[in-house]
Short mmCIF file of C-alpha atoms and ligand atoms in Angstrom, two decimals:
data_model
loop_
_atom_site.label_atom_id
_atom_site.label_comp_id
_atom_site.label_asym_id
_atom_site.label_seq_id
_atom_site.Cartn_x
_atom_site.Cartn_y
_atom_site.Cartn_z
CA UNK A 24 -46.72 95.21 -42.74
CA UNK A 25 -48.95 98.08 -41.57
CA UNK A 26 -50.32 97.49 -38.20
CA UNK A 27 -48.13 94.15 -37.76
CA UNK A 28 -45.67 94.77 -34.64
CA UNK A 29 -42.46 93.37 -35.85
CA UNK A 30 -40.72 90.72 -33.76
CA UNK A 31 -37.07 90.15 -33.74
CA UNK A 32 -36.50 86.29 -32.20
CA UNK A 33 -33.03 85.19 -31.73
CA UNK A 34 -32.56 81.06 -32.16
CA UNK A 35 -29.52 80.03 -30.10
CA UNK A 36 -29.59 76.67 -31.67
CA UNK A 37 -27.49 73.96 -29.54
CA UNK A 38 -25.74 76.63 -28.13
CA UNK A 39 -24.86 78.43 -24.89
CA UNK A 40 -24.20 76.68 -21.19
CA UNK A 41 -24.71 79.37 -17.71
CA UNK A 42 -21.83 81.02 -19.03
CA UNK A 43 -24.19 82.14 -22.26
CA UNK A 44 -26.68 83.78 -19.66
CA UNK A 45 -24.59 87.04 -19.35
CA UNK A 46 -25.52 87.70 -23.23
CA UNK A 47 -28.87 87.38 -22.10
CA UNK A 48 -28.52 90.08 -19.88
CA UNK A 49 -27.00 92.49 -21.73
CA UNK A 50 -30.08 91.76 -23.96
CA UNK A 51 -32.10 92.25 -21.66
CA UNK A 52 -31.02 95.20 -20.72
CA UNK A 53 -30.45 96.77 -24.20
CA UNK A 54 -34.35 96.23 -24.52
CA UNK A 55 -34.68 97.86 -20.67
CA UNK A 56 -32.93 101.20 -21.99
CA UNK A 57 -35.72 101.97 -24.01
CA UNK A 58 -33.47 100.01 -27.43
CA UNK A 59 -37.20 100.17 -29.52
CA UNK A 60 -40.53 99.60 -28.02
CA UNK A 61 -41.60 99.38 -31.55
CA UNK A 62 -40.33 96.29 -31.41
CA UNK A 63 -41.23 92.92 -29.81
CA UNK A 64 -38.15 90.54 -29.06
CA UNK A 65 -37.87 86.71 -28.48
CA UNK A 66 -34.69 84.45 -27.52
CA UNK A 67 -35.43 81.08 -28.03
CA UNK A 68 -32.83 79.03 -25.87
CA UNK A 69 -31.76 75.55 -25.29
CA UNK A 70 -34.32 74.05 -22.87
CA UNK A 71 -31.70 73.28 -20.40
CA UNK A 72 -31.11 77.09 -20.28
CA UNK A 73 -34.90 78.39 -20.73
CA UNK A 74 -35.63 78.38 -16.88
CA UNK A 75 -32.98 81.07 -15.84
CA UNK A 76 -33.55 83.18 -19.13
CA UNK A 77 -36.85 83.28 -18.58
CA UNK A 78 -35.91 84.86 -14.92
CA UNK A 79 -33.35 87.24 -16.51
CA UNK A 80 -35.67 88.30 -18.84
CA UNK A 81 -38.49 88.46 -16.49
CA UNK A 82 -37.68 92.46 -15.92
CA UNK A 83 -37.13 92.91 -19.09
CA UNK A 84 -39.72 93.10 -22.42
CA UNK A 85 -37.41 90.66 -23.90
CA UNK A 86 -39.39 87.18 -23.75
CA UNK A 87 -37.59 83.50 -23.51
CA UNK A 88 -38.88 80.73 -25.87
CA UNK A 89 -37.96 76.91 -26.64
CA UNK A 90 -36.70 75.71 -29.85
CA UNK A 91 -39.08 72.35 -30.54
CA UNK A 92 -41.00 70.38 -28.26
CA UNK A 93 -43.22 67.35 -29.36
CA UNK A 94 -46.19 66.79 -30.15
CA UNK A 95 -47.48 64.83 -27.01
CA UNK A 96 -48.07 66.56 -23.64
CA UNK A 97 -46.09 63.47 -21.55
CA UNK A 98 -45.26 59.78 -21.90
CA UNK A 99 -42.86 57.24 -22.24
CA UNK A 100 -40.77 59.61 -24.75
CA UNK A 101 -36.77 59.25 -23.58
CA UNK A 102 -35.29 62.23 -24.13
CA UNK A 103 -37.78 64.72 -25.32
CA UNK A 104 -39.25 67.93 -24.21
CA UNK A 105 -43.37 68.81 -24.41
CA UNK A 106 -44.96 71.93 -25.02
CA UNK A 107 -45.84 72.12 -21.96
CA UNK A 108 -42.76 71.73 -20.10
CA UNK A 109 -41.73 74.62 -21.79
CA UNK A 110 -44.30 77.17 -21.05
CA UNK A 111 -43.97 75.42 -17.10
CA UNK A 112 -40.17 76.64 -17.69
CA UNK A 113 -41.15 79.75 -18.94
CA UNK A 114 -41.30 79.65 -22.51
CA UNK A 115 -43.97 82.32 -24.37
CA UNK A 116 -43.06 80.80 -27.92
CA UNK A 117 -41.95 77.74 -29.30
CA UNK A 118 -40.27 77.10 -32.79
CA UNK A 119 -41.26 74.42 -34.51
CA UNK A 120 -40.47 73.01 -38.29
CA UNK A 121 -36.73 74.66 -37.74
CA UNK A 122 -35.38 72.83 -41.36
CA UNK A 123 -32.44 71.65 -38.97
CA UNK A 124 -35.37 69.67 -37.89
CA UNK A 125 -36.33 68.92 -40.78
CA UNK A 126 -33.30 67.83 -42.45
CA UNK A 127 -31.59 66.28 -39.66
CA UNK A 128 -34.55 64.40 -37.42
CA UNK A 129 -37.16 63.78 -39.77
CA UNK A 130 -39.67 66.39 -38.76
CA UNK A 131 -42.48 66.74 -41.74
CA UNK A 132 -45.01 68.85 -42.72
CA UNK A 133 -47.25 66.02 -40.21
CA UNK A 134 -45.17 66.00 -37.62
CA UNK A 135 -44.45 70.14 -37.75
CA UNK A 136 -48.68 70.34 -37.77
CA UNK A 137 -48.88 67.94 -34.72
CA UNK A 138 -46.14 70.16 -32.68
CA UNK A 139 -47.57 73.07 -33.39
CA UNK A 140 -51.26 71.90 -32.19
CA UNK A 141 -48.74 71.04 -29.35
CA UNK A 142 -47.69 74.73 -28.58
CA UNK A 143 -51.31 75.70 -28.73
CA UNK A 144 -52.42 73.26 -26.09
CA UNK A 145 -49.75 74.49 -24.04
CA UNK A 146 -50.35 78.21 -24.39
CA UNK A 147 -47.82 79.19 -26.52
CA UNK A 148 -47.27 80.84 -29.70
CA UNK A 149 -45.65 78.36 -32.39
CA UNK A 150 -43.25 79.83 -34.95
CA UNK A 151 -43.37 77.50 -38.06
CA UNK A 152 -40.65 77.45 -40.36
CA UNK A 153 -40.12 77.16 -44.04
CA UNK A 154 -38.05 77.44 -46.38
CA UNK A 155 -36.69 75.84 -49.30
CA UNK A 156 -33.12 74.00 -50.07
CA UNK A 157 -30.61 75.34 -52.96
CA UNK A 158 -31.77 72.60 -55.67
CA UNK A 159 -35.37 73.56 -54.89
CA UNK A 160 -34.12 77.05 -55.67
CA UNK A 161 -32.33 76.65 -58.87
CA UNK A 162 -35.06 74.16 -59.85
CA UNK A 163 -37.05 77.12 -59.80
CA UNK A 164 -39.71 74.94 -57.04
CA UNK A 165 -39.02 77.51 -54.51
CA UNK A 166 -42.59 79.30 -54.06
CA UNK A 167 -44.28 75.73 -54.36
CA UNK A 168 -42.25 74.15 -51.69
CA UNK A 169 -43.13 77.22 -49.57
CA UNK A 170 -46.74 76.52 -50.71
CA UNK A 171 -46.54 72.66 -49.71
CA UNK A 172 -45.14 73.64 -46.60
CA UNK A 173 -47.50 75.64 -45.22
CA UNK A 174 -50.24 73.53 -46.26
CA UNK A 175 -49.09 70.60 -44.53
CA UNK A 176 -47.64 72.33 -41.33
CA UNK A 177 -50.14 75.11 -40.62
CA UNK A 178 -53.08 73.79 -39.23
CA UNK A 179 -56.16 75.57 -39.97
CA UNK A 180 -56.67 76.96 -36.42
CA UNK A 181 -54.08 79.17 -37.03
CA UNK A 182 -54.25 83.21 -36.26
CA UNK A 183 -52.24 85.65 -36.07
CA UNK A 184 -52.31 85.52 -32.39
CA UNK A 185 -50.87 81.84 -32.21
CA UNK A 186 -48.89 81.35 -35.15
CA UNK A 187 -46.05 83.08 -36.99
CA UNK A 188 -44.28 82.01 -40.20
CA UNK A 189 -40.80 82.22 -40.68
CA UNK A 190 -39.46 82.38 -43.78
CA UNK A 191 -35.94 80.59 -44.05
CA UNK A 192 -34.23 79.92 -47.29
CA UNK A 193 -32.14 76.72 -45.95
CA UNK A 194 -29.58 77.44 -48.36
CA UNK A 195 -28.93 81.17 -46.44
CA UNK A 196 -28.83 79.64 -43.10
CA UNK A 197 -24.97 79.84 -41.11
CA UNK A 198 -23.83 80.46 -44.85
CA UNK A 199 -23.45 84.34 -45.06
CA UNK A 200 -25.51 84.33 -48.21
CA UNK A 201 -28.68 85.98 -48.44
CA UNK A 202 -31.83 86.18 -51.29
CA UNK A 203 -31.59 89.57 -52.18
CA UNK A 204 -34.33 91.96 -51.79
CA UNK A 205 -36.49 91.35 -54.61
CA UNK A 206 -36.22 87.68 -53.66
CA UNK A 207 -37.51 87.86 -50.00
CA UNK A 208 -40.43 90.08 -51.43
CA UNK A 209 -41.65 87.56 -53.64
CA UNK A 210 -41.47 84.75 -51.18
CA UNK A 211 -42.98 86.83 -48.42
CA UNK A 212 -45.66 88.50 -50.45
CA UNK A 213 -46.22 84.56 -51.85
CA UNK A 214 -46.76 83.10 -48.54
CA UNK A 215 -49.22 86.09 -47.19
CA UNK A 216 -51.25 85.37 -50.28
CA UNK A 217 -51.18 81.60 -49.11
CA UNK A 218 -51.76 81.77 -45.63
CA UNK A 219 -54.56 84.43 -46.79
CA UNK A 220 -55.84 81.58 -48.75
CA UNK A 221 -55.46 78.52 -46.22
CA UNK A 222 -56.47 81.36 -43.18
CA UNK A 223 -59.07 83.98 -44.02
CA UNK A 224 -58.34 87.62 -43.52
CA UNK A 225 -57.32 86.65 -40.01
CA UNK A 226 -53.65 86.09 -41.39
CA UNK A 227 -53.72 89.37 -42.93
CA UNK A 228 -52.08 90.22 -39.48
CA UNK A 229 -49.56 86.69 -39.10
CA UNK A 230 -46.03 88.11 -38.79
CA UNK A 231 -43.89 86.74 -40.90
CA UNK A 232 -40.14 86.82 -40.04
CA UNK A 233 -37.37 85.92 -42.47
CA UNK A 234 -34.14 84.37 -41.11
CA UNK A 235 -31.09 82.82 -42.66
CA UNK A 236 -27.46 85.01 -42.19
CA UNK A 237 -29.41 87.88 -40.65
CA UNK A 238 -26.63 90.61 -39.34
CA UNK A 239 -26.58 93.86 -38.44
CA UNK A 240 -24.89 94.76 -41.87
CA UNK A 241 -27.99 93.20 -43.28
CA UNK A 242 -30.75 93.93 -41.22
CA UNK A 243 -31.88 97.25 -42.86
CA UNK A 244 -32.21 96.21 -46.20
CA UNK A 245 -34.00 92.51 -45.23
CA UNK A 246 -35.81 93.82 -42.31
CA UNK A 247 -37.41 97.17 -44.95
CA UNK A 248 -38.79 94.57 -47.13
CA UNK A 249 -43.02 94.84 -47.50
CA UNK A 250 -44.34 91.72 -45.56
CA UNK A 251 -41.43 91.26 -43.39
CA UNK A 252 -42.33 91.82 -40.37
CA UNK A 253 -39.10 90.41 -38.07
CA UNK A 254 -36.12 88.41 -38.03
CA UNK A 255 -35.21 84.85 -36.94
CA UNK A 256 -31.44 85.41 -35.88
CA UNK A 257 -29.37 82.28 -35.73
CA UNK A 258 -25.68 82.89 -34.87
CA UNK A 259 -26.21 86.82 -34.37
CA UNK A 260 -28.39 85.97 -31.54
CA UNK A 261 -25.64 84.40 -29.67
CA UNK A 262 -23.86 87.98 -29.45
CA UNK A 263 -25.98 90.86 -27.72
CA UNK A 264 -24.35 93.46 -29.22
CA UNK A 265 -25.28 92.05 -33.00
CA UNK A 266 -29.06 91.03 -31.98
CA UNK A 267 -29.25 94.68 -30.34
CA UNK A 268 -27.83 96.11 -33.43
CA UNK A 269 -30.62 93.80 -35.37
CA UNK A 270 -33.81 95.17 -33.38
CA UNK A 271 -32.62 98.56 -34.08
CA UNK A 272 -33.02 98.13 -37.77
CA UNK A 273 -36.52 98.88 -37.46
O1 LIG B 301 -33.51 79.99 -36.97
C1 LIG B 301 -32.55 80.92 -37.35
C2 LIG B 301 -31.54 80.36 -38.24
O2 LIG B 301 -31.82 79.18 -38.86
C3 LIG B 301 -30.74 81.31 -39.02
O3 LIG B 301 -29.44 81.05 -38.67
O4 LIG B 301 -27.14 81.62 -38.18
O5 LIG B 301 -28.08 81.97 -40.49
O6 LIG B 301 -28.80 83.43 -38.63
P1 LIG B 301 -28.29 82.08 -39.03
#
C-alpha cells in the first residue's frame, strides 16, 4: 500500500531453546548488511527466549516481539505472561488472536479485544490475527468471518500506529497451500474496506500482513499483492536464510 512501510514478522511458535539464538543472529545481521531498509522486520519469540533476542537484536533494526500475553497486567494467573512483562523483556510487538489460539485455548473475538487493550497499556504494538478455517472457505463465509473478526477483536482505539492485522487463512497455515493471488486481494482489499469502516481514514495506513506457508518461493507473488503490506512467517522464520530470502521480496 502506498506510503505503508511493509513489515516482515517471523512467528517462531513453540519453538527454539538458546541453541535457536544463533538464527537470530544471522538475522540480525542479514538486516545489519544493509538486506532492505525498505523494510521493517519483527521476530516474535517464545517468551522464555525474548530477553536475549531482544539483546541480539538490540544492534540490529531487526526488533524482538512476544507471541500472546493476557489481558491483565499481574495477578494470581499460574502460568501466564502480561503485556507488560513482555515489553519489560524487551518485546516492541505482541501477537495476539494467533488462530492456534484460537482453536486450541479458547481465545475469542472478547478475549483477542481484551489482550490487545493489553498490548496498548503496555506500550506495544498488537498484531491481531484473522483468518478463516477450510469449511468457512468452501462455505463461501470467508469475507464475513473476516468481517466478524475484526469487529469483535479490534477495539475501536485502534490506529495504524498500534495495531496491525494479519491476515491468515487457517487452512494455509504449516500446510504448504496458499490462496492464490486473486484470493489474498479480495480478502485484503475486504478487510481495509472494514477496518476503514470500524476505524476512520486512520486505518487507511494499518499494515496488513498475510501469513500462512509464506516461503521464499512464494514471497514475490503474495508479498506484490495491493494491500499487503508484510508477511507473518511461521516455520520460515525459524531458518534465517528463508526469512532473509522473505524480506528481500520487497
Ligand atoms: O503466524 C504465522 C503462521 O501462523 C504461519 O505459519 O508455518 O504456515 O508460515 P506458517
Amino acid at each position: 500500500t502506498p506510503g505503508i512501510r511493509p513489515l516482515v514478522a517471523g512467528n517462531w511458535k513453540m519453538n527454539g531453546t538458546s541453541a535457536s539464538l544463533n538464527e537470530l543472529r544471522s538475522i540480525g545481521n542479514g538486516f545489519m548488511s544493509g538486506l532492505d531498509a525498505e523494510t521493517e522486520a519483527l521476530v516474535c519469540v517464545p517468551a522464555t527466549l525474548l530477553q536475549r533476542a531482544a539483546e541480539i537484536l538490540s544492534r540490529t533494526p531487526v526488533r524482538a516481539g512476544g507471541e500472546d500475553c493476557h489481558p491483565k497486567e499481574s495477578g494470581a494467573f499460574t502460568g501466564e505472561i502480561s503485556a507488560e512483562m513482555l515489553k519489560d523483556a524487551g518485546a516492541s510487538h505482541v501477537i495476539v488472536g494467533h488462530s492456534e489460539r484460537r482453536e486450541l485455548f479458547g481465545d475469542n473475538d472478547a478475549i483477542v479485544h481484551a489482550k490487545a487493550s493489553a498490548a496498548w497499556r503496555a506500550g506495544l504494538v498488537a498484531i491481531i490475527c484473522i483468518g478463516e478455517t477450510r469449511a468457512e472457505r468452501e462455505a463461501g463465509a470467508t469475507l464475513d468471518v473476516l468481517s466478524r473478526q475484526l469487529e469483535g477483536s479490534v477495539p475501536t482505539s485502534a490506529t495504524a500506529a498500534n495495531t496491525i492485522i494479519a491476515y491468515e487463512p487457517v487452512w494455509a497455515i504449516g500446510t504448504g497451500l496458499t490462496p492464490t493471488a486473486a484470493d489474498v486481494a479480495e480478502a485484503h482489499a475486504h478487510i481495509r474496506g472494514k477496518l476503514i469502516g470500524l476505524l476512520g481514514d486512520a486505518a487507511a495506513r494499518m499494515r496488513i500482513l498475510y501469513g500462512g506457508s509464506v516461503k521464499p518461493s512464494n514471497a514475490v507473488e503474495l508479498l506484490g499483492v495491493e494491500n499487503v503490506d508484510g508477511a507473518l512467517v511461521g516455520g520460515a522464520s525459524l531458518k534465517a536464510a528463508d526469512f532473509l530470502a522473505i524480506a528481500e521480496a520487497y
